[in-house]
PDB file of C-alpha atoms in Angstrom:
ATOM      1  CA  MET A   1      45.283  82.844  81.524  1.00 47.00           C
ATOM      2  CA  LYS A   2      48.171  79.699  81.951  1.00 47.00           C
ATOM      3  CA  GLY A   3      45.855  79.317  85.030  1.00 47.00           C
ATOM      4  CA  PHE A   4      42.881  78.422  83.005  1.00 40.00           C
ATOM      5  CA  THR A   5      45.235  75.899  80.884  1.00 47.00           C
ATOM      6  CA  ARG A   6      46.863  74.457  83.454  1.00 49.00           C
ATOM      7  CA  PHE A   7      42.324  74.217  85.528  1.00 42.00           C
ATOM      8  CA  ALA A   8      41.508  72.417  81.877  1.00 43.00           C
ATOM      9  CA  SER A   9      43.641  70.523  81.479  1.00 47.00           C
ATOM     10  CA  LEU A  10      43.733  68.850  85.347  1.00 43.00           C
ATOM     11  CA  ALA A  11      39.477  68.673  84.606  1.00 44.00           C
ATOM     12  CA  MET A  12      40.319  66.723  81.262  1.00 45.00           C
ATOM     13  CA  THR A  13      42.477  64.561  82.616  1.00 43.00           C
ATOM     14  CA  VAL A  14      40.635  64.129  85.448  1.00 38.00           C
ATOM     15  CA  THR A  15      37.518  63.221  83.040  1.00 43.00           C
ATOM     16  CA  LEU A  16      39.927  60.953  81.368  1.00 41.00           C
ATOM     17  CA  ALA A  17      40.948  58.617  84.152  1.00 37.00           C
ATOM     18  CA  ALA A  18      36.942  58.126  85.321  1.00 38.00           C
ATOM     19  CA  LEU A  19      35.910  56.970  81.942  1.00 38.00           C
ATOM     20  CA  LEU A  20      38.886  54.798  82.090  1.00 34.00           C
ATOM     21  CA  PHE A  21      38.019  53.812  85.688  1.00 36.00           C
ATOM     22  CA  ALA A  22      33.890  53.264  84.648  1.00 38.00           C
ATOM     23  CA  THR A  23      34.977  51.386  81.109  1.00 42.00           C
ATOM     24  CA  ALA A  24      37.260  49.016  83.358  1.00 37.00           C
ATOM     25  CA  ALA A  25      34.123  49.090  85.557  1.00 41.00           C
ATOM     26  CA  ILE A  26      31.965  48.299  82.833  1.00 57.00           C
ATOM     27  CA  ALA A  27      34.319  45.551  81.266  1.00 67.00           C
ATOM     28  CA  ALA A  28      35.279  43.889  84.753  1.00 90.00           C
ATOM     29  CA  PRO A  29      33.710  40.303  84.764  1.00 95.00           C
ATOM     30  CA  LYS A  30      29.912  38.804  86.992  1.00 98.00           C
ATOM     31  CA  VAL A  31      31.006  37.034  88.882  1.00 98.00           C
ATOM     32  CA  ILE A  32      29.095  34.113  90.196  1.00 98.00           C
ATOM     33  CA  LYS A  33      29.854  31.550  93.045  1.00 99.00           C
ATOM     34  CA  LEU A  34      29.644  28.368  92.866  1.00 99.00           C
ATOM     35  CA  GLY A  35      30.528  25.789  96.129  1.00 98.00           C
ATOM     36  CA  HIS A  36      30.937  22.427  96.429  1.00 97.00           C
ATOM     37  CA  THR A  37      31.982  20.378  99.728  1.00 94.00           C
ATOM     38  CA  VAL A  38      34.567  18.316  98.170  1.00 92.00           C
ATOM     39  CA  ASN A  39      38.460  18.848  97.088  1.00 92.00           C
ATOM     40  CA  GLU A  40      39.793  19.637  94.584  1.00 94.00           C
ATOM     41  CA  GLN A  41      40.616  15.663  93.877  1.00 91.00           C
ATOM     42  CA  ASP A  42      37.379  15.261  93.412  1.00 92.00           C
ATOM     43  CA  SER A  43      35.209  15.320  89.598  1.00 94.00           C
ATOM     44  CA  PHE A  44      32.810  17.130  91.696  1.00 96.00           C
ATOM     45  CA  GLN A  45      36.105  20.000  90.701  1.00 97.00           C
ATOM     46  CA  VAL A  46      36.636  18.682  87.213  1.00 97.00           C
ATOM     47  CA  ALA A  47      32.796  18.973  86.416  1.00 98.00           C
ATOM     48  CA  ALA A  48      33.336  22.694  87.478  1.00 98.00           C
ATOM     49  CA  LEU A  49      36.001  24.258  86.370  1.00 99.00           C
ATOM     50  CA  LYS A  50      35.277  23.134  82.733  1.00 99.00           C
ATOM     51  CA  PHE A  51      31.986  24.918  83.524  1.00 99.00           C
ATOM     52  CA  ALA A  52      33.763  28.564  84.397  1.00 99.00           C
ATOM     53  CA  GLU A  53      36.006  27.392  80.994  1.00 99.00           C
ATOM     54  CA  ILE A  54      32.261  26.972  79.220  1.00 99.00           C
ATOM     55  CA  VAL A  55      30.610  29.992  80.664  1.00 99.00           C
ATOM     56  CA  LYS A  56      33.692  31.917  80.854  1.00 98.00           C
ATOM     57  CA  GLU A  57      34.223  31.330  76.325  1.00 98.00           C
ATOM     58  CA  ARG A  58      30.714  31.564  75.295  1.00 98.00           C
ATOM     59  CA  THR A  59      29.739  35.140  77.144  1.00 98.00           C
ATOM     60  CA  ASN A  60      33.190  36.773  75.875  1.00 97.00           C
ATOM     61  CA  GLY A  61      34.581  37.091  79.450  1.00 97.00           C
ATOM     62  CA  ALA A  62      31.262  38.676  80.852  1.00 98.00           C
ATOM     63  CA  TYR A  63      30.336  36.384  83.085  1.00 98.00           C
ATOM     64  CA  ALA A  64      33.082  34.372  85.222  1.00 98.00           C
ATOM     65  CA  ILE A  65      32.592  31.397  87.858  1.00 99.00           C
ATOM     66  CA  GLU A  66      34.526  31.381  90.882  1.00 98.00           C
ATOM     67  CA  ILE A  67      34.675  28.289  92.332  1.00 98.00           C
ATOM     68  CA  TYR A  68      34.608  27.667  96.162  1.00 98.00           C
ATOM     69  CA  PRO A  69      35.094  23.649  96.753  1.00 97.00           C
ATOM     70  CA  ASN A  70      35.615  22.143 100.589  1.00 95.00           C
ATOM     71  CA  ALA A  71      31.864  23.800 102.084  1.00 95.00           C
ATOM     72  CA  ALA A  72      33.774  26.155 102.378  1.00 97.00           C
ATOM     73  CA  LEU A  73      30.144  27.981 101.323  1.00 97.00           C
ATOM     74  CA  GLY A  74      28.518  25.291 103.732  1.00 95.00           C
ATOM     75  CA  ASP A  75      27.962  22.203 103.607  1.00 94.00           C
ATOM     76  CA  GLU A  76      24.889  21.006 100.859  1.00 94.00           C
ATOM     77  CA  ARG A  77      21.689  21.666 102.578  1.00 94.00           C
ATOM     78  CA  THR A  78      22.738  25.384 103.716  1.00 96.00           C
ATOM     79  CA  MET A  79      23.783  25.792 100.340  1.00 97.00           C
ATOM     80  CA  LEU A  80      20.252  25.110  98.713  1.00 98.00           C
ATOM     81  CA  GLU A  81      19.103  26.630 101.254  1.00 97.00           C
ATOM     82  CA  GLY A  82      21.722  30.027 100.646  1.00 98.00           C
ATOM     83  CA  MET A  83      20.615  29.628  97.408  1.00 98.00           C
ATOM     84  CA  GLN A  84      16.885  29.459  98.079  1.00 97.00           C
ATOM     85  CA  MET A  85      16.656  33.166  99.949  1.00 96.00           C
ATOM     86  CA  GLY A  86      18.949  34.042  97.044  1.00 96.00           C
ATOM     87  CA  THR A  87      21.995  34.231  99.431  1.00 97.00           C
ATOM     88  CA  MET A  88      24.267  31.767  97.716  1.00 98.00           C
ATOM     89  CA  ASP A  89      24.318  31.924  93.843  1.00 99.00           C
ATOM     90  CA  MET A  90      24.494  28.405  92.724  1.00 99.00           C
ATOM     91  CA  GLY A  91      26.064  25.047  93.533  1.00 98.00           C
ATOM     92  CA  LEU A  92      27.027  21.225  92.490  1.00 98.00           C
ATOM     93  CA  ILE A  93      24.931  19.313  94.888  1.00 97.00           C
ATOM     94  CA  THR A  94      24.896  15.325  95.795  1.00 94.00           C
ATOM     95  CA  SER A  95      21.373  14.302  94.765  1.00 93.00           C
ATOM     96  CA  GLY A  96      20.949  12.584  98.450  1.00 90.00           C
ATOM     97  CA  PRO A  97      19.343  16.300  99.695  1.00 92.00           C
ATOM     98  CA  PHE A  98      17.109  17.228  97.326  1.00 96.00           C
ATOM     99  CA  VAL A  99      14.798  15.428  98.759  1.00 94.00           C
ATOM    100  CA  ASN A 100      14.698  17.091 101.912  1.00 93.00           C
ATOM    101  CA  PHE A 101      13.027  19.958  99.401  1.00 96.00           C
ATOM    102  CA  VAL A 102      12.029  18.403  96.887  1.00 97.00           C
ATOM    103  CA  PRO A 103      10.251  14.368  97.409  1.00 95.00           C
ATOM    104  CA  GLU A 104      10.227  13.547  94.122  1.00 96.00           C
ATOM    105  CA  PHE A 105      13.903  13.121  95.092  1.00 97.00           C
ATOM    106  CA  GLY A 106      13.536   9.911  96.571  1.00 95.00           C
ATOM    107  CA  VAL A 107      12.717   8.137  93.855  1.00 97.00           C
ATOM    108  CA  LEU A 108      16.412   7.993  92.127  1.00 97.00           C
ATOM    109  CA  ASP A 109      17.551   7.276  95.304  1.00 96.00           C
ATOM    110  CA  LEU A 110      16.035   3.727  95.597  1.00 97.00           C
ATOM    111  CA  PRO A 111      18.677   0.752  95.859  1.00 98.00           C
ATOM    112  CA  PHE A 112      19.573  -1.716  93.104  1.00 98.00           C
ATOM    113  CA  ILE A 113      17.174   0.535  90.009  1.00 97.00           C
ATOM    114  CA  PHE A 114      20.442   1.003  88.354  1.00 97.00           C
ATOM    115  CA  LYS A 115      21.577  -1.503  86.205  1.00 96.00           C
ATOM    116  CA  ASN A 116      24.774   0.425  85.151  1.00 96.00           C
ATOM    117  CA  ASN A 117      25.045   3.799  84.483  1.00 96.00           C
ATOM    118  CA  ALA A 118      24.320   4.234  80.641  1.00 97.00           C
ATOM    119  CA  HIS A 119      20.566   3.677  82.438  1.00 98.00           C
ATOM    120  CA  ALA A 120      20.747   5.793  84.844  1.00 98.00           C
ATOM    121  CA  TYR A 121      21.266   9.287  82.262  1.00 98.00           C
ATOM    122  CA  ALA A 122      18.568   8.043  80.347  1.00 97.00           C
ATOM    123  CA  VAL A 123      16.302   8.332  83.362  1.00 98.00           C
ATOM    124  CA  LEU A 124      18.101  11.646  84.031  1.00 98.00           C
ATOM    125  CA  ASP A 125      17.847  12.677  80.757  1.00 97.00           C
ATOM    126  CA  GLY A 126      15.691  12.008  79.990  1.00 96.00           C
ATOM    127  CA  GLU A 127      11.536  12.790  80.807  1.00 97.00           C
ATOM    128  CA  LEU A 128      11.110  11.658  84.242  1.00 98.00           C
ATOM    129  CA  GLY A 129      14.935  12.966  85.230  1.00 98.00           C
ATOM    130  CA  GLN A 130      13.808  16.435  83.602  1.00 98.00           C
ATOM    131  CA  ALA A 131      10.850  17.218  85.279  1.00 98.00           C
ATOM    132  CA  ILE A 132      11.508  16.089  88.432  1.00 98.00           C
ATOM    133  CA  LEU A 133      14.324  18.572  88.041  1.00 98.00           C
ATOM    134  CA  ALA A 134      11.767  21.440  86.741  1.00 98.00           C
ATOM    135  CA  LYS A 135      10.341  20.754  90.705  1.00 98.00           C
ATOM    136  CA  LEU A 136      13.056  22.698  92.012  1.00 98.00           C
ATOM    137  CA  ASP A 137      11.835  26.143  90.662  1.00 98.00           C
ATOM    138  CA  THR A 138       8.624  25.458  92.586  1.00 98.00           C
ATOM    139  CA  VAL A 139      11.530  26.005  96.434  1.00 98.00           C
ATOM    140  CA  GLY A 140      13.985  29.031  94.274  1.00 98.00           C
ATOM    141  CA  ILE A 141      16.658  27.092  92.845  1.00 99.00           C
ATOM    142  CA  LYS A 142      17.205  26.268  88.972  1.00 99.00           C
ATOM    143  CA  GLY A 143      18.273  22.492  88.222  1.00 98.00           C
ATOM    144  CA  LEU A 144      20.105  23.259  85.262  1.00 99.00           C
ATOM    145  CA  ALA A 145      21.482  19.579  84.843  1.00 99.00           C
ATOM    146  CA  TYR A 146      22.700  16.081  86.322  1.00 98.00           C
ATOM    147  CA  ALA A 147      26.370  15.621  87.076  1.00 98.00           C
ATOM    148  CA  GLU A 148      28.174  12.620  88.292  1.00 96.00           C
ATOM    149  CA  ARG A 149      28.232  11.040  91.727  1.00 93.00           C
ATOM    150  CA  GLY A 150      28.408   7.896  90.617  1.00 95.00           C
ATOM    151  CA  PHE A 151      27.282   4.366  91.856  1.00 97.00           C
ATOM    152  CA  ARG A 152      27.956   4.098  95.752  1.00 98.00           C
ATOM    153  CA  ASN A 153      29.739   1.780  97.519  1.00 98.00           C
ATOM    154  CA  LEU A 154      30.034   0.821 100.896  1.00 98.00           C
ATOM    155  CA  THR A 155      34.077   1.154 103.023  1.00 98.00           C
ATOM    156  CA  ASN A 156      34.491   0.173 106.840  1.00 98.00           C
ATOM    157  CA  SER A 157      36.854  -0.317 108.707  1.00 98.00           C
ATOM    158  CA  VAL A 158      35.765  -3.607 111.189  1.00 97.00           C
ATOM    159  CA  ARG A 159      35.713  -6.043 109.050  1.00 98.00           C
ATOM    160  CA  PRO A 160      35.163  -7.486 104.852  1.00 98.00           C
ATOM    161  CA  VAL A 161      32.120  -7.342 103.969  1.00 98.00           C
ATOM    162  CA  LYS A 162      30.948 -10.157 101.558  1.00 98.00           C
ATOM    163  CA  THR A 163      26.572 -10.787 102.158  1.00 98.00           C
ATOM    164  CA  ALA A 164      24.393  -8.771 103.634  1.00 98.00           C
ATOM    165  CA  ALA A 165      24.358 -10.849 107.089  1.00 98.00           C
ATOM    166  CA  ASP A 166      28.110  -8.927 107.137  1.00 98.00           C
ATOM    167  CA  ILE A 167      26.860  -5.581 107.223  1.00 97.00           C
ATOM    168  CA  LYS A 168      24.275  -6.376 110.543  1.00 97.00           C
ATOM    169  CA  GLY A 169      24.791  -4.434 112.968  1.00 97.00           C
ATOM    170  CA  LEU A 170      28.304  -1.981 112.031  1.00 98.00           C
ATOM    171  CA  LYS A 171      27.692   2.409 112.928  1.00 98.00           C
ATOM    172  CA  ILE A 172      27.230   3.473 108.854  1.00 98.00           C
ATOM    173  CA  ARG A 173      26.816   7.240 107.706  1.00 97.00           C
ATOM    174  CA  VAL A 174      24.973   8.173 105.771  1.00 96.00           C
ATOM    175  CA  MET A 175      23.284  10.486 104.157  1.00 91.00           C
ATOM    176  CA  GLU A 176      21.007  13.272 105.428  1.00 90.00           C
ATOM    177  CA  ASN A 177      18.132  11.723 103.196  1.00 92.00           C
ATOM    178  CA  GLU A 178      15.145   9.012 104.475  1.00 94.00           C
ATOM    179  CA  VAL A 179      15.430   6.553 101.518  1.00 96.00           C
ATOM    180  CA  TYR A 180      19.190   6.223 102.382  1.00 95.00           C
ATOM    181  CA  THR A 181      18.216   5.526 106.111  1.00 96.00           C
ATOM    182  CA  ASN A 182      15.641   3.131 105.444  1.00 97.00           C
ATOM    183  CA  THR A 183      17.697   1.056 102.835  1.00 98.00           C
ATOM    184  CA  PHE A 184      20.456   0.757 105.291  1.00 98.00           C
ATOM    185  CA  LYS A 185      18.334   0.671 108.652  1.00 98.00           C
ATOM    186  CA  ALA A 186      16.394  -2.577 106.334  1.00 98.00           C
ATOM    187  CA  LEU A 187      19.849  -4.177 106.035  1.00 98.00           C
ATOM    188  CA  GLY A 188      20.106  -4.327 109.783  1.00 98.00           C
ATOM    189  CA  VAL A 189      22.845  -1.465 110.044  1.00 98.00           C
ATOM    190  CA  ASN A 190      22.977   1.057 112.806  1.00 98.00           C
ATOM    191  CA  ALA A 191      22.514   3.788 109.942  1.00 97.00           C
ATOM    192  CA  VAL A 192      23.319   7.830 111.166  1.00 97.00           C
ATOM    193  CA  PRO A 193      22.263   9.833 108.250  1.00 96.00           C
ATOM    194  CA  MET A 194      25.388  12.589 108.848  1.00 94.00           C
ATOM    195  CA  ALA A 195      26.163  16.210 106.392  1.00 90.00           C
ATOM    196  CA  TRP A 196      29.781  14.955 104.494  1.00 91.00           C
ATOM    197  CA  THR A 197      31.418  17.962 106.476  1.00 87.00           C
ATOM    198  CA  GLU A 198      31.394  16.288 109.523  1.00 94.00           C
ATOM    199  CA  THR A 199      31.810  12.625 108.143  1.00 95.00           C
ATOM    200  CA  LEU A 200      36.235  12.236 108.036  1.00 93.00           C
ATOM    201  CA  THR A 201      36.274  13.411 111.604  1.00 95.00           C
ATOM    202  CA  ALA A 202      33.910  10.854 112.852  1.00 97.00           C
ATOM    203  CA  LEU A 203      35.469   8.859 111.248  1.00 96.00           C
ATOM    204  CA  GLN A 204      39.324   8.894 112.500  1.00 94.00           C
ATOM    205  CA  GLN A 205      37.196   9.657 115.713  1.00 95.00           C
ATOM    206  CA  GLY A 206      36.058   6.177 115.938  1.00 94.00           C
ATOM    207  CA  THR A 207      32.440   7.246 116.239  1.00 96.00           C
ATOM    208  CA  ILE A 208      31.009   5.672 113.070  1.00 98.00           C
ATOM    209  CA  GLU A 209      32.819   2.860 111.329  1.00 98.00           C
ATOM    210  CA  GLY A 210      32.251   2.867 108.073  1.00 98.00           C
ATOM    211  CA  GLN A 211      30.002   5.326 105.334  1.00 98.00           C
ATOM    212  CA  GLU A 212      29.325   4.403 101.883  1.00 98.00           C
ATOM    213  CA  ASN A 213      29.807   6.781  98.208  1.00 96.00           C
ATOM    214  CA  PRO A 214      31.387   5.960  94.893  1.00 96.00           C
ATOM    215  CA  VAL A 215      35.291   5.265  94.713  1.00 97.00           C
ATOM    216  CA  ASN A 216      36.247   8.705  93.750  1.00 94.00           C
ATOM    217  CA  VAL A 217      35.509  10.161  96.591  1.00 94.00           C
ATOM    218  CA  ILE A 218      36.385   6.783  98.308  1.00 97.00           C
ATOM    219  CA  HIS A 219      40.280   8.266  97.272  1.00 96.00           C
ATOM    220  CA  ALA A 220      40.132  11.621  96.698  1.00 92.00           C
ATOM    221  CA  PHE A 221      40.017  12.086 100.727  1.00 94.00           C
ATOM    222  CA  LYS A 222      42.566   9.231 101.253  1.00 96.00           C
ATOM    223  CA  LEU A 223      39.914   7.296 102.950  1.00 97.00           C
ATOM    224  CA  TRP A 224      42.103   4.292 103.518  1.00 98.00           C
ATOM    225  CA  GLU A 225      43.154   6.356 106.757  1.00 97.00           C
ATOM    226  CA  SER A 226      40.543   5.623 107.883  1.00 97.00           C
ATOM    227  CA  GLN A 227      39.010   2.549 106.498  1.00 98.00           C
ATOM    228  CA  LYS A 228      40.431  -1.546 106.127  1.00 98.00           C
ATOM    229  CA  TYR A 229      37.392  -2.422 104.096  1.00 99.00           C
ATOM    230  CA  VAL A 230      35.784  -1.860 100.530  1.00 99.00           C
ATOM    231  CA  THR A 231      32.419  -3.852  99.420  1.00 99.00           C
ATOM    232  CA  MET A 232      31.432  -2.686  95.265  1.00 98.00           C
ATOM    233  CA  THR A 233      28.250  -2.897  96.225  1.00 98.00           C
ATOM    234  CA  ARG A 234      26.850  -0.194  93.778  1.00 98.00           C
ATOM    235  CA  HIS A 235      23.367  -0.361  96.167  1.00 98.00           C
ATOM    236  CA  ALA A 236      22.334   3.558  94.834  1.00 97.00           C
ATOM    237  CA  TYR A 237      23.561   5.144  91.534  1.00 97.00           C
ATOM    238  CA  ALA A 238      23.774   8.784  92.777  1.00 94.00           C
ATOM    239  CA  ALA A 239      23.637  12.724  90.536  1.00 96.00           C
ATOM    240  CA  ALA A 240      25.578  15.340  91.029  1.00 97.00           C
ATOM    241  CA  ILE A 241      23.672  18.091  90.223  1.00 98.00           C
ATOM    242  CA  PHE A 242      24.076  21.981  88.683  1.00 99.00           C
ATOM    243  CA  THR A 243      21.933  24.401  90.920  1.00 99.00           C
ATOM    244  CA  MET A 244      21.406  28.151  90.568  1.00 99.00           C
ATOM    245  CA  SER A 245      19.198  30.021  93.220  1.00 99.00           C
ATOM    246  CA  GLY A 246      16.611  30.844  91.157  1.00 98.00           C
ATOM    247  CA  ARG A 247      16.576  34.420  91.814  1.00 98.00           C
ATOM    248  CA  VAL A 248      19.639  34.658  90.709  1.00 98.00           C
ATOM    249  CA  PHE A 249      18.913  32.595  87.644  1.00 98.00           C
ATOM    250  CA  SER A 250      15.659  35.260  86.858  1.00 98.00           C
ATOM    251  CA  LYS A 251      18.127  37.987  86.520  1.00 98.00           C
ATOM    252  CA  LEU A 252      20.166  36.502  83.818  1.00 98.00           C
ATOM    253  CA  PRO A 253      19.555  37.962  80.122  1.00 98.00           C
ATOM    254  CA  ALA A 254      17.481  34.695  78.120  1.00 98.00           C
ATOM    255  CA  ASP A 255      21.138  34.018  76.340  1.00 98.00           C
ATOM    256  CA  VAL A 256      22.830  33.668  79.504  1.00 98.00           C
ATOM    257  CA  GLN A 257      19.749  31.674  80.472  1.00 98.00           C
ATOM    258  CA  LYS A 258      20.964  29.334  77.829  1.00 98.00           C
ATOM    259  CA  ILE A 259      24.538  29.842  78.368  1.00 99.00           C
ATOM    260  CA  VAL A 260      24.354  28.718  81.983  1.00 99.00           C
ATOM    261  CA  LYS A 261      22.101  26.008  81.571  1.00 98.00           C
ATOM    262  CA  ASP A 262      23.996  24.476  77.711  1.00 99.00           C
ATOM    263  CA  ALA A 263      27.126  24.595  79.310  1.00 99.00           C
ATOM    264  CA  ALA A 264      25.737  22.466  82.384  1.00 99.00           C
ATOM    265  CA  GLN A 265      24.736  19.915  80.629  1.00 98.00           C
ATOM    266  CA  GLU A 266      28.175  20.139  79.251  1.00 98.00           C
ATOM    267  CA  ALA A 267      30.236  19.635  81.674  1.00 99.00           C
ATOM    268  CA  ALA A 268      28.176  17.096  82.827  1.00 98.00           C
ATOM    269  CA  VAL A 269      28.894  14.826  80.015  1.00 98.00           C
ATOM    270  CA  TYR A 270      32.573  15.635  80.155  1.00 98.00           C
ATOM    271  CA  GLU A 271      32.085  14.894  84.132  1.00 97.00           C
ATOM    272  CA  ARG A 272      31.379  11.215  83.884  1.00 97.00           C
ATOM    273  CA  ALA A 273      33.098   9.940  81.042  1.00 97.00           C
ATOM    274  CA  TRP A 274      36.106  11.397  83.559  1.00 96.00           C
ATOM    275  CA  VAL A 275      34.449   9.639  86.497  1.00 95.00           C
ATOM    276  CA  ALA A 276      35.482   6.589  84.080  1.00 95.00           C
ATOM    277  CA  ASP A 277      37.721   7.235  82.899  1.00 96.00           C
ATOM    278  CA  ASN A 278      39.453   6.793  86.491  1.00 95.00           C
ATOM    279  CA  GLU A 279      37.653   4.780  88.224  1.00 95.00           C
ATOM    280  CA  ALA A 280      40.485   1.951  87.280  1.00 94.00           C
ATOM    281  CA  GLN A 281      43.511   3.514  88.868  1.00 96.00           C
ATOM    282  CA  GLN A 282      41.233   5.138  91.390  1.00 96.00           C
ATOM    283  CA  MET A 283      40.637   1.542  92.513  1.00 97.00           C
ATOM    284  CA  ALA A 284      44.198   0.213  92.369  1.00 98.00           C
ATOM    285  CA  ASN A 285      45.471   2.983  93.917  1.00 98.00           C
ATOM    286  CA  LEU A 286      43.097   1.861  96.810  1.00 98.00           C
ATOM    287  CA  LYS A 287      44.685  -1.276  97.255  1.00 98.00           C
ATOM    288  CA  LYS A 288      48.232   0.800  96.492  1.00 98.00           C
ATOM    289  CA  ASN A 289      47.396   2.914 100.053  1.00 98.00           C
ATOM    290  CA  GLY A 290      46.545  -0.948 101.886  1.00 98.00           C
ATOM    291  CA  MET A 291      42.456  -0.724 101.541  1.00 98.00           C
ATOM    292  CA  GLU A 292      41.147  -4.342 101.052  1.00 98.00           C
ATOM    293  CA  ILE A 293      38.573  -4.995  98.229  1.00 98.00           C
ATOM    294  CA  VAL A 294      34.956  -6.987  98.172  1.00 98.00           C
ATOM    295  CA  GLU A 295      34.521  -7.134  94.146  1.00 97.00           C
ATOM    296  CA  ASP A 296      32.012  -8.973  94.404  1.00 97.00           C
ATOM    297  CA  PRO A 297      29.438  -9.788  97.135  1.00 98.00           C
ATOM    298  CA  ASP A 298      26.182 -11.450  97.685  1.00 98.00           C
ATOM    299  CA  LEU A 299      24.495  -8.838  95.273  1.00 98.00           C
ATOM    300  CA  ASP A 300      21.694 -10.974  96.265  1.00 98.00           C
ATOM    301  CA  SER A 301      21.245 -10.985 100.012  1.00 98.00           C
ATOM    302  CA  PHE A 302      21.801  -7.059  99.554  1.00 98.00           C
ATOM    303  CA  LYS A 303      18.804  -7.485  97.131  1.00 98.00           C
ATOM    304  CA  ALA A 304      17.319  -9.401  99.260  1.00 98.00           C
ATOM    305  CA  GLY A 305      16.919  -7.423 102.799  1.00 97.00           C
ATOM    306  CA  VAL A 306      16.284  -3.397 100.339  1.00 98.00           C
ATOM    307  CA  GLN A 307      12.915  -5.155  99.899  1.00 96.00           C
ATOM    308  CA  SER A 308      11.048  -3.566 102.417  1.00 96.00           C
ATOM    309  CA  VAL A 309      11.884  -0.536 102.184  1.00 97.00           C
ATOM    310  CA  TYR A 310      10.393   0.415  97.770  1.00 96.00           C
ATOM    311  CA  ALA A 311       7.150  -1.173  99.671  1.00 95.00           C
ATOM    312  CA  LYS A 312       7.788   2.017 101.664  1.00 96.00           C
ATOM    313  CA  TYR A 313       6.966   4.542  98.873  1.00 96.00           C
ATOM    314  CA  PRO A 314       3.398   3.834  96.773  1.00 96.00           C
ATOM    315  CA  ALA A 315       3.756   7.177  95.513  1.00 96.00           C
ATOM    316  CA  PHE A 316       7.022   6.639  93.971  1.00 97.00           C
ATOM    317  CA  ALA A 317       4.494   3.259  91.989  1.00 95.00           C
ATOM    318  CA  GLU A 318       4.646   4.827  88.110  1.00 96.00           C
ATOM    319  CA  ALA A 319       7.690   6.731  88.045  1.00 97.00           C
ATOM    320  CA  LEU A 320       9.822   3.283  89.296  1.00 96.00           C
ATOM    321  CA  LYS A 321       8.110   1.587  86.130  1.00 95.00           C
ATOM    322  CA  GLN A 322       9.206   4.750  83.964  1.00 96.00           C
ATOM    323  CA  ILE A 323      12.921   3.995  84.938  1.00 97.00           C
ATOM    324  CA  GLN A 324      13.079   0.202  84.817  1.00 94.00           C
ATOM    325  CA  ALA A 325      10.983   0.641  80.919  1.00 94.00           C
ATOM    326  CA  ALA A 326      13.719   3.480  80.012  1.00 93.00           C
ATOM    327  CA  THR A 327      16.948   2.098  77.675  1.00 91.00           C
ATOM    328  CA  PRO A 328      19.796   3.801  76.721  1.00 89.00           C
ATOM    329  CA  LYS A 329      20.062   6.176  73.389  1.00 78.00           C
TER     330      LYS A 329
END
């Protein structure tokens, strides 16, 4: 009898342990991995953290967003290809590479089409921007929301650039995007398409002389270590797009899909405000670290220099009209 009692007690203990383990397993959050290519000081990290916070809160901890900065999951094109295949969950990706997957994104990359941030938001959050974002569905990627990369500006290590004539002959890294390449070639630049993951080394080694990015990138990556001159050309506005693998998104319950989409948009709005609030201080830090900033370049000379670029894309004519007609809310 005593032996039976001991056996029953042991069996009960094992059963309870198994139940506790099963309960813990059920309670463990489902993990979604989010990658981006920049560092923890960049606005992408700000957006990713806010997104993770909202998803955790609204799913009551059932879903957890794990953030992988510094290209830990690959460069931007690699991550997008991974999302297509379902081997990558989601990313926060600069808008530039998307033209390689959905050509219609190219209209958003044309030079000098956005008057200011509010104009860009009106387009991206409006009918045209959302229609372009939805086209990602056709290539196995779910577009969620446009966060901000920002207006792009030129840096270089050779000379101050005050007019379009000053930029001629410089070897400048551009995104792997045909529109950007054509824009800088039209200005007489030796444009070098290159992934951001390779750019810092190329700048440090002097194999390229400059690059173009928003102020927050110039600041986050301490480009004063390889670049002397900044020119506030604001030649193009780039979004940062919250994207998810179509396969991953389709497996989420409908209520979680809505939470994810809403969280992406809210995180995007939050990050846009963060970028605006921090730019003045970042500019001051660039100057403090020895960078010379041309704040009022001759933009008319740059605009004149890129007129031939628009003619290369007649398919974008109607979308351009919509962009020009868009008004901020």
